[in-house]
Coordinates of C-alpha atoms and ligand atoms in Angstrom, one line a residue:
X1 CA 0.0 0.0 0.0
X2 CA 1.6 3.3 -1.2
X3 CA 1.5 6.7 0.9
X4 CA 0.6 8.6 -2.1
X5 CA -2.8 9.0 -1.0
X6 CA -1.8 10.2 2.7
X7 CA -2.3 13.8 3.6
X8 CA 0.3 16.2 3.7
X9 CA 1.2 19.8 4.4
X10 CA 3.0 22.1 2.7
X11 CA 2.8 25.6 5.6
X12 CA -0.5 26.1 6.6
X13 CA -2.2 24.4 3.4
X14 CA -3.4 20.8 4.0
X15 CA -3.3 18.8 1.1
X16 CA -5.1 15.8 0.1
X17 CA -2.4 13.7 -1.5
X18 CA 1.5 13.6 -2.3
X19 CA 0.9 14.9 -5.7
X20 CA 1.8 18.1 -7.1
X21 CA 1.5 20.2 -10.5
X22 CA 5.5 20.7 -11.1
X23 CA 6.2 23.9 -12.8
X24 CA 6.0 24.2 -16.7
X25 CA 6.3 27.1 -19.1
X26 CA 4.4 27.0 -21.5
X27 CA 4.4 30.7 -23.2
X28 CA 0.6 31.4 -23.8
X29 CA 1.1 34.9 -21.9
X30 CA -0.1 38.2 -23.5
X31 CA 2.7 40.5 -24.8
X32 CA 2.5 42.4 -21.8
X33 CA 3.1 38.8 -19.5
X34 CA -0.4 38.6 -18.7
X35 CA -1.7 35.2 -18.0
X36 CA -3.8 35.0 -21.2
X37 CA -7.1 34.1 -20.8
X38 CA -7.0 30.1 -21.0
X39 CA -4.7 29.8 -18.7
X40 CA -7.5 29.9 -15.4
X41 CA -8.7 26.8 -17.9
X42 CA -5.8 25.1 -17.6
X43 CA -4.7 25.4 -13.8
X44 CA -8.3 24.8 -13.1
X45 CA -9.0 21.8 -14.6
X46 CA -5.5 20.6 -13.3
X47 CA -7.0 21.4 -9.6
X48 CA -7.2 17.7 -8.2
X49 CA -3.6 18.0 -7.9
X50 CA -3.4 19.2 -5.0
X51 CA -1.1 21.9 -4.8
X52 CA -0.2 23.8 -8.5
X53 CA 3.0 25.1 -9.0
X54 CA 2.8 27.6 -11.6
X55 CA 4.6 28.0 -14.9
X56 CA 8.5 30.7 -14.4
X57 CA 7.0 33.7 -13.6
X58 CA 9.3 36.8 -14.3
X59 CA 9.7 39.3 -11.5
X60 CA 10.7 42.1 -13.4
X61 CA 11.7 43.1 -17.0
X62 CA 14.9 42.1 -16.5
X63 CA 13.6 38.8 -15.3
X64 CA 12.5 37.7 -18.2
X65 CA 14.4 35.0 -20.3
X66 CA 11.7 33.4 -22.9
X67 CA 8.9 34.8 -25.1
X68 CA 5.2 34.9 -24.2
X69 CA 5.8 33.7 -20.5
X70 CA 4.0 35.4 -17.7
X71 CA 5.2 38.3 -15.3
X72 CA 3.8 39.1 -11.4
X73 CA 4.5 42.7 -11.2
X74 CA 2.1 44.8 -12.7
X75 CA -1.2 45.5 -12.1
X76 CA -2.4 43.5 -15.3
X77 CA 0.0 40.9 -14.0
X78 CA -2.0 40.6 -10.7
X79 CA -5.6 40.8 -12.4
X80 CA -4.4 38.2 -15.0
X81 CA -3.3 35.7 -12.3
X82 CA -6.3 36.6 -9.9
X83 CA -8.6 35.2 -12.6
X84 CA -6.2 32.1 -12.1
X85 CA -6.2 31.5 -8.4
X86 CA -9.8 32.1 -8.1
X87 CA -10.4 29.5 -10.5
X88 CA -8.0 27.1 -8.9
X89 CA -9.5 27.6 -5.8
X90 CA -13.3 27.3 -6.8
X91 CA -12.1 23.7 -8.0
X92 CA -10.3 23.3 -4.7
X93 CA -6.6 23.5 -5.2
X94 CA -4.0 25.6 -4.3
X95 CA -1.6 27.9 -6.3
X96 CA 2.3 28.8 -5.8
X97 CA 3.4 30.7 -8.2
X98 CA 6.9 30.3 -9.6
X99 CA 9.2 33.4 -9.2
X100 CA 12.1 33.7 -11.6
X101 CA 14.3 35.9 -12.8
X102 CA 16.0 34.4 -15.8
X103 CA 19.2 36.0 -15.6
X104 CA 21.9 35.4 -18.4
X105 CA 19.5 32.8 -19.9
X106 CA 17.7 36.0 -21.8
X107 CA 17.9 37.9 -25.0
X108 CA 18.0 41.0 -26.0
X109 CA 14.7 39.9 -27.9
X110 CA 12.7 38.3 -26.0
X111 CA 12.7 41.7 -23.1
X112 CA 10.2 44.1 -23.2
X113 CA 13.5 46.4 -22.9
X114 CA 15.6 45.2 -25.4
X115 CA 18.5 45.7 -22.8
X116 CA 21.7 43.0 -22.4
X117 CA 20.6 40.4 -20.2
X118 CA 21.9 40.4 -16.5
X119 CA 23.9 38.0 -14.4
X120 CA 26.5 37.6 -11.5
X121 CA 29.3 37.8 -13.8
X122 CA 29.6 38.3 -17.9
X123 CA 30.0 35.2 -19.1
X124 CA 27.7 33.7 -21.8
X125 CA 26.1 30.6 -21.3
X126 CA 27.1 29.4 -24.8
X127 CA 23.9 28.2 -25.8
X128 CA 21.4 29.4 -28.1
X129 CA 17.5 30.4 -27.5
X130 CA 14.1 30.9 -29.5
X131 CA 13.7 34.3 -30.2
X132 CA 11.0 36.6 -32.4
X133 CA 13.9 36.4 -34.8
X134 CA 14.3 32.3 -34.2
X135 CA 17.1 31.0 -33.0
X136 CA 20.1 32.4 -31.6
X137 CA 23.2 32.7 -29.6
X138 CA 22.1 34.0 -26.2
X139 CA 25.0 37.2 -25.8
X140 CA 27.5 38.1 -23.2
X141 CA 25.4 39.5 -20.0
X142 CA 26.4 42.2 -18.0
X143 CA 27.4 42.0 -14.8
X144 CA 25.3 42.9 -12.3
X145 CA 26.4 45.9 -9.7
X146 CA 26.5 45.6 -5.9
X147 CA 23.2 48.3 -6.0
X148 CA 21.4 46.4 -8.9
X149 CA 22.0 42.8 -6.8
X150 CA 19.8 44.5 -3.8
X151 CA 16.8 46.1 -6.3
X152 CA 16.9 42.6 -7.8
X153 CA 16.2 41.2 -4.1
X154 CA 13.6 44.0 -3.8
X155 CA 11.9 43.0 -7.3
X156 CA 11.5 39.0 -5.5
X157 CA 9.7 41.0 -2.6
X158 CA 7.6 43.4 -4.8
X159 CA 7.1 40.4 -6.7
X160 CA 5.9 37.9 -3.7
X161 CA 3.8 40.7 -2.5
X162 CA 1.9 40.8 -5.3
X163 CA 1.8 37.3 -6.1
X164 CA 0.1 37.4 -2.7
X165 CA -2.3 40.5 -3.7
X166 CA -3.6 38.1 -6.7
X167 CA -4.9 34.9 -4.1
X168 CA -1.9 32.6 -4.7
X169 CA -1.6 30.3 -1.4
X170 CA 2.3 31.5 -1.7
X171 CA 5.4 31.5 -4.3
X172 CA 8.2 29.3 -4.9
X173 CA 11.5 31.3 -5.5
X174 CA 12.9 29.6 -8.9
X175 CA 16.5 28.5 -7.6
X176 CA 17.3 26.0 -10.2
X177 CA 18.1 25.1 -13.7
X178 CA 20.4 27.4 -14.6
X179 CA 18.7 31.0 -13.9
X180 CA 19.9 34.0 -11.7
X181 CA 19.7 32.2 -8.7
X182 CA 21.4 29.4 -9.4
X183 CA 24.0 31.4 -11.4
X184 CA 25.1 32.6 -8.3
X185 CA 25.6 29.3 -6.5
X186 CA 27.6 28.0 -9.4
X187 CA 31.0 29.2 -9.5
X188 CA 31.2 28.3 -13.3
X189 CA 28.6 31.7 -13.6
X190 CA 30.1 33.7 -10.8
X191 CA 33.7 34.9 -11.0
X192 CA 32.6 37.5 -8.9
X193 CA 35.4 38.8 -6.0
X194 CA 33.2 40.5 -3.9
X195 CA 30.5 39.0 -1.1
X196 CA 28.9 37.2 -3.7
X197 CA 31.2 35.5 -5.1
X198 CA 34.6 33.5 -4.5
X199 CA 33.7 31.2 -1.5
X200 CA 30.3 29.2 -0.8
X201 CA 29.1 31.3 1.9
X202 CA 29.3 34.5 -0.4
X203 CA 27.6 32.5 -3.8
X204 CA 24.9 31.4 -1.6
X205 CA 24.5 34.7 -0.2
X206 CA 21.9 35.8 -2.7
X207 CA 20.0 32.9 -2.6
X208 CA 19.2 33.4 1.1
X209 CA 19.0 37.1 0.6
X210 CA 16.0 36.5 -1.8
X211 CA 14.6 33.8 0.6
X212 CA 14.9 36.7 3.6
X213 CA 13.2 39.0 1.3
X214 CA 10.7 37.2 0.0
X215 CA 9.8 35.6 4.0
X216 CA 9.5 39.0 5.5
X217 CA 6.8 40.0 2.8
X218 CA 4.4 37.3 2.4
X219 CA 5.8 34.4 5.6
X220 CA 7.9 31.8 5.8
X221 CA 4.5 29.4 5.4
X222 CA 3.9 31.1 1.5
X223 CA 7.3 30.6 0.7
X224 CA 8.9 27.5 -0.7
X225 CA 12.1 26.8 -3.2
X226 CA 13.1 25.5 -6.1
X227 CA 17.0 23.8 -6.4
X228 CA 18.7 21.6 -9.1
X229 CA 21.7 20.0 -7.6
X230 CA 24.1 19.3 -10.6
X231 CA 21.6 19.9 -12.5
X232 CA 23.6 21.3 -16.1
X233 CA 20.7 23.1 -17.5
X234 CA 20.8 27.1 -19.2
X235 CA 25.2 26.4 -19.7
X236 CA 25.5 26.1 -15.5
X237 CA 27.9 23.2 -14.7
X238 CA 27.9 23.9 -10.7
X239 CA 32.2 22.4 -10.8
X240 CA 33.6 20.8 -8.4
X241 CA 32.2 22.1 -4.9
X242 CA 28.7 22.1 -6.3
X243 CA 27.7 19.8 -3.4
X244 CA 29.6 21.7 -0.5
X245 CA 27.2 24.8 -1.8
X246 CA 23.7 23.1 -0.9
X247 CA 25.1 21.3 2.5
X248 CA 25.6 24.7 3.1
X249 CA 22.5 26.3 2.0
X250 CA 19.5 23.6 3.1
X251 CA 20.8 24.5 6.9
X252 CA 20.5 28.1 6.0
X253 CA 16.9 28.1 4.5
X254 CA 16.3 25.9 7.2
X255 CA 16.6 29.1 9.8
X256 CA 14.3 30.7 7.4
X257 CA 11.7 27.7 8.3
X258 CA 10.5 27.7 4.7
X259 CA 7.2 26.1 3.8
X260 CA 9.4 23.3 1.5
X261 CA 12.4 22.7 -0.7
X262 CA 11.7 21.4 -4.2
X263 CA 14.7 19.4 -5.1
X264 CA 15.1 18.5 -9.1
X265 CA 16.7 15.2 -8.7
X266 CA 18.6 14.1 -11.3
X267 CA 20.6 10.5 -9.2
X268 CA 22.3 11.5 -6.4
X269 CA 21.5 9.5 -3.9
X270 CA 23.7 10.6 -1.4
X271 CA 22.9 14.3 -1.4
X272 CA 19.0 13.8 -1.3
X273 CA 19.3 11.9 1.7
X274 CA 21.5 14.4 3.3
X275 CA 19.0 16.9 1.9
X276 CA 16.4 15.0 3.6
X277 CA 18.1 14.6 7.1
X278 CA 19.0 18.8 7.2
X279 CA 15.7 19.6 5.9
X280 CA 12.9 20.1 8.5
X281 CA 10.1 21.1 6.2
X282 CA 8.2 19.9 3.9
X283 CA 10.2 18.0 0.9
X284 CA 9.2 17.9 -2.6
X285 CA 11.4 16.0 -5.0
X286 CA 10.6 16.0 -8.8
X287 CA 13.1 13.0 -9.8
X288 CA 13.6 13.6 -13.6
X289 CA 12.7 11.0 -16.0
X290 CA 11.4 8.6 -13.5
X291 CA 8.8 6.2 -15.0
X292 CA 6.0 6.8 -14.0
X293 CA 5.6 2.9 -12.5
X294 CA 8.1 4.8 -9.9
X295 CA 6.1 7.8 -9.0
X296 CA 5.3 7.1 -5.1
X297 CA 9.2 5.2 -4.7
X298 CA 10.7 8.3 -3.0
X299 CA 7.5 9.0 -0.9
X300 CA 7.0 5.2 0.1
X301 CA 11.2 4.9 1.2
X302 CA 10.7 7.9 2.9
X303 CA 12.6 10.4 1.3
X304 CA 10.3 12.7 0.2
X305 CA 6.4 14.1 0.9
X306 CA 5.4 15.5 -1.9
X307 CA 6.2 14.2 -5.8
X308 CA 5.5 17.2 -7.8
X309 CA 4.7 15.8 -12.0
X310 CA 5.3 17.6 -14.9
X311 CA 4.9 16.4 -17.8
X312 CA 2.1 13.7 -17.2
X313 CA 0.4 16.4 -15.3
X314 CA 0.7 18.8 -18.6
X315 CA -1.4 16.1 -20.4
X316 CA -3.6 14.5 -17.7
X317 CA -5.6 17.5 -16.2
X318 CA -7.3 14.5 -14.3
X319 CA -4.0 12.9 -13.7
X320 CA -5.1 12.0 -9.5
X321 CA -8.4 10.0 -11.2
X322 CA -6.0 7.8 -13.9
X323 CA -3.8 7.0 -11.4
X324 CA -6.3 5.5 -8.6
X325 CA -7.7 4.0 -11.1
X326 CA -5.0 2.2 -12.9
X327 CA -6.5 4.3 -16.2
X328 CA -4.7 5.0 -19.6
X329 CA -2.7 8.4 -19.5
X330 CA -3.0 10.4 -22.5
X331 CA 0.2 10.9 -23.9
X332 CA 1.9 15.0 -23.8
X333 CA 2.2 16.4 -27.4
X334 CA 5.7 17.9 -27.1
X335 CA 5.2 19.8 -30.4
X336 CA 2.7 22.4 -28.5
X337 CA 4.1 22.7 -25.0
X338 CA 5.9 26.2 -25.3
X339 CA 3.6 28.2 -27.3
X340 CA 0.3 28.1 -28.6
X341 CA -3.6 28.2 -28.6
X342 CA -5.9 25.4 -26.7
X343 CA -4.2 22.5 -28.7
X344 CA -2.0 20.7 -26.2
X345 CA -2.9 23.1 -23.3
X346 CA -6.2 22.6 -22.9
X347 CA -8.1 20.4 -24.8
X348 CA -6.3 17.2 -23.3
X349 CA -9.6 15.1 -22.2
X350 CA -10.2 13.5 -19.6
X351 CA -11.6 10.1 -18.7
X352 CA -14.6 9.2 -19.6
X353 CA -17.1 6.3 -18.5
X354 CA -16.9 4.3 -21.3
X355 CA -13.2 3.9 -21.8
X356 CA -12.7 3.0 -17.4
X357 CA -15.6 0.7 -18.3
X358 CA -14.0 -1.1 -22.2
X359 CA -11.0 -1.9 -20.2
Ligands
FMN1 C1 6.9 22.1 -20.9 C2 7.8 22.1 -19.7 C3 8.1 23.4 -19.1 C4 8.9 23.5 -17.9 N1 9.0 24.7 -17.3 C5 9.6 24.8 -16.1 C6 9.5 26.0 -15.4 O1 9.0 27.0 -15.8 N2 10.1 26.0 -14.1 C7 10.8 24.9 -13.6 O2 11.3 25.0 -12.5 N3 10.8 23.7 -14.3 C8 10.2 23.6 -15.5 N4 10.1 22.4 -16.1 C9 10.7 21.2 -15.5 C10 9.6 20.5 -14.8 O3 9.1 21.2 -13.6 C11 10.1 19.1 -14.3 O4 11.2 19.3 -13.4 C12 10.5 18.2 -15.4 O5 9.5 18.2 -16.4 C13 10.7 16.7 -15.0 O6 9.5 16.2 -14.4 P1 8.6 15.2 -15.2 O7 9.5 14.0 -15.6 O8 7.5 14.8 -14.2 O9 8.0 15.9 -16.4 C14 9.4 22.3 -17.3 C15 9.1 21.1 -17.9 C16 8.4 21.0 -19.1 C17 8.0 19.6 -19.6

């Protein structure tokens, strides 16, 4: 008999199972980063989730990395995501939304300013991006000042705050996969020589100075995080001490008595158990490329209390009902996950009676 099923709690939410909505982009925002209008749809009819982590959600201009992906910051932001929450809500979930700030992993083309994307240090990730013009090299970024590194903080508050102001139930501070954050922690991004840079106290630094900031506005119970141990993604290869930088940091956002860490998993065995015995909170561990057979292992051993899905979830707004019931899983349609209309977002059917009853 799995745990799956057991209630959990993530802060002050209580949740009815160890499922979760992971986050996914899928760039069906307005031009402006409004949530367009399916997108209540979509988060709604994924409510039996449980807990819905939303899609990267810039914090500011700067923030943003890809093209049609939604902002929290301005008051269409806020209207556009109230529709959202609501409509989560009325089909009784719950809503974090994901705050990121993409960092390097921009382009000039894809920013409502048109400006050289920002990072710790300037160095490229040496990759390319999709851009209005297609394809192309993502450019050198500049390096951030000392002033710019605490408005940046402030934009995560400003951000949080008004995440809060729409009805989400909190925010999760985007910390992996190669953006600002975790451009920081990896010393292959930060050549820095000042307090955030050089040692892993000082590239941690901004991490927990976001996590402080983002706590004081909205509580430590509304505020969870997202990390990717050695996780390569956006050009970040974290080096050699990549692993001496989160033994470092779990204790430290462990003061901050966060509602949860989100841990990408990608095999290291090792460090999620560590993770696991230094965290105190809530755990939610989104092992990548699991089948799906495996969904409820790290809950059932133990090591984690929430499994947050992606892209199942992305095609199976009923996902919670296919798997009780041992039900075929429609299959995701990579072709129209970033970008779109309806197809692939939200015209992916759900069971009906006469297929549970065929079988
Ligand atoms: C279409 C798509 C978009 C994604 N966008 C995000 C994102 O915005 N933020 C994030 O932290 N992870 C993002 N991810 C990663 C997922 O949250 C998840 O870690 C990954 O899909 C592995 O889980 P899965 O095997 O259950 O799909 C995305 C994944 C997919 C498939």
């Amino acid at each position: 008999m799995t745990n799956l099923w057991s209630t959990v709690t993530v802060g002050n939410l209580k949740l009815p199972h160890r499922l979760a909505m992971a986050p996914m982009t899928r760039n069906r925002a307005l031009f402006d980063g409004t949530p367009g209008n399916l997108s209540a749809e979509y988060y709604g009819q994924r409510a039996s989730l449980g807990l819905l982590i939303s899609e990267g959600t810039q914090i500011s201009d700067d923030g943003q990395g890809y093209l049609m992906t939604p902002g929290i910051y301005t008051d269409n932001h806020v209207e556009g995501w109230r529709k959202i929450a609501d409509k989560v809500h009325a089909s009784g979930g719950h809503l974090f939304i994901q705050l990121m700030h993409a960092g390097r992993m921009s382009h000039p083309d894809n920013t409502p300013h048109h400006r050289q994307p920002v990072a710790p240090s300037a160095i490229a990730p040496s990759i390319q991006m999709f851009t209005n013009n297609g394809k192309l090299d993502i450019p050198v970024p500049r390096e951030l000042s000392q002033a710019e590194i605490k408005e940046t903080i402030e934009d995560y508050r400003i951000a949080a705050a008004a995440a809060i102001k729409a009805g989400a139930d909190g925010v999760e501070i985007h910390g992996a996969n190669g953006y600002l954050i975790q451009q920081f922690i990896s010393e292959h991004s930060n050549h820095r020589t000042d307090e955030y840079g050089g040692s892993i106290v000082n590239r941690a630094r901004f991490a927990i100075e976001v996590a402080k900031a983002v706590v004081d506005e909205v509580g430590a119970e509304r505020t969870g995080i997202r990390i990717s141990p050695e996780v390569p993604l956006g050009g970040v290869d974290e080096g050699s001490s990549a692993l001496d930088v989160y033994r470092y940091l779990v204790p430290e956002l462990a003061k901050l008595n966060l509602a949860y860490i989100h841990m990408l998993h990608v095999g290291n065995e090792e460090l999620l158990s560590e993770i696991r015995s230094a965290w105190p909170n809530t755990l939610l561990v989104n092992r990548a490329g699991r089948p799906l057979k495996d969904i409820a292992v790290d809950i059932d051993a133990g090591l984690a209390d929430i499994t947050p899905v992606g892209a199942w979830a992305l095609a199976n707004p009923d996902l919670v009902k296919r798997l009780k019931l041992d039900a075929p899983l429609n299959e995701p349609d990579r072709a129209t996950f970033y970008g779109g209309d309806s197809r692939g977002y939200t015209d992916y059917p759900t069971i009906d009676e006469k297929t549970l009853q065929n079988r």
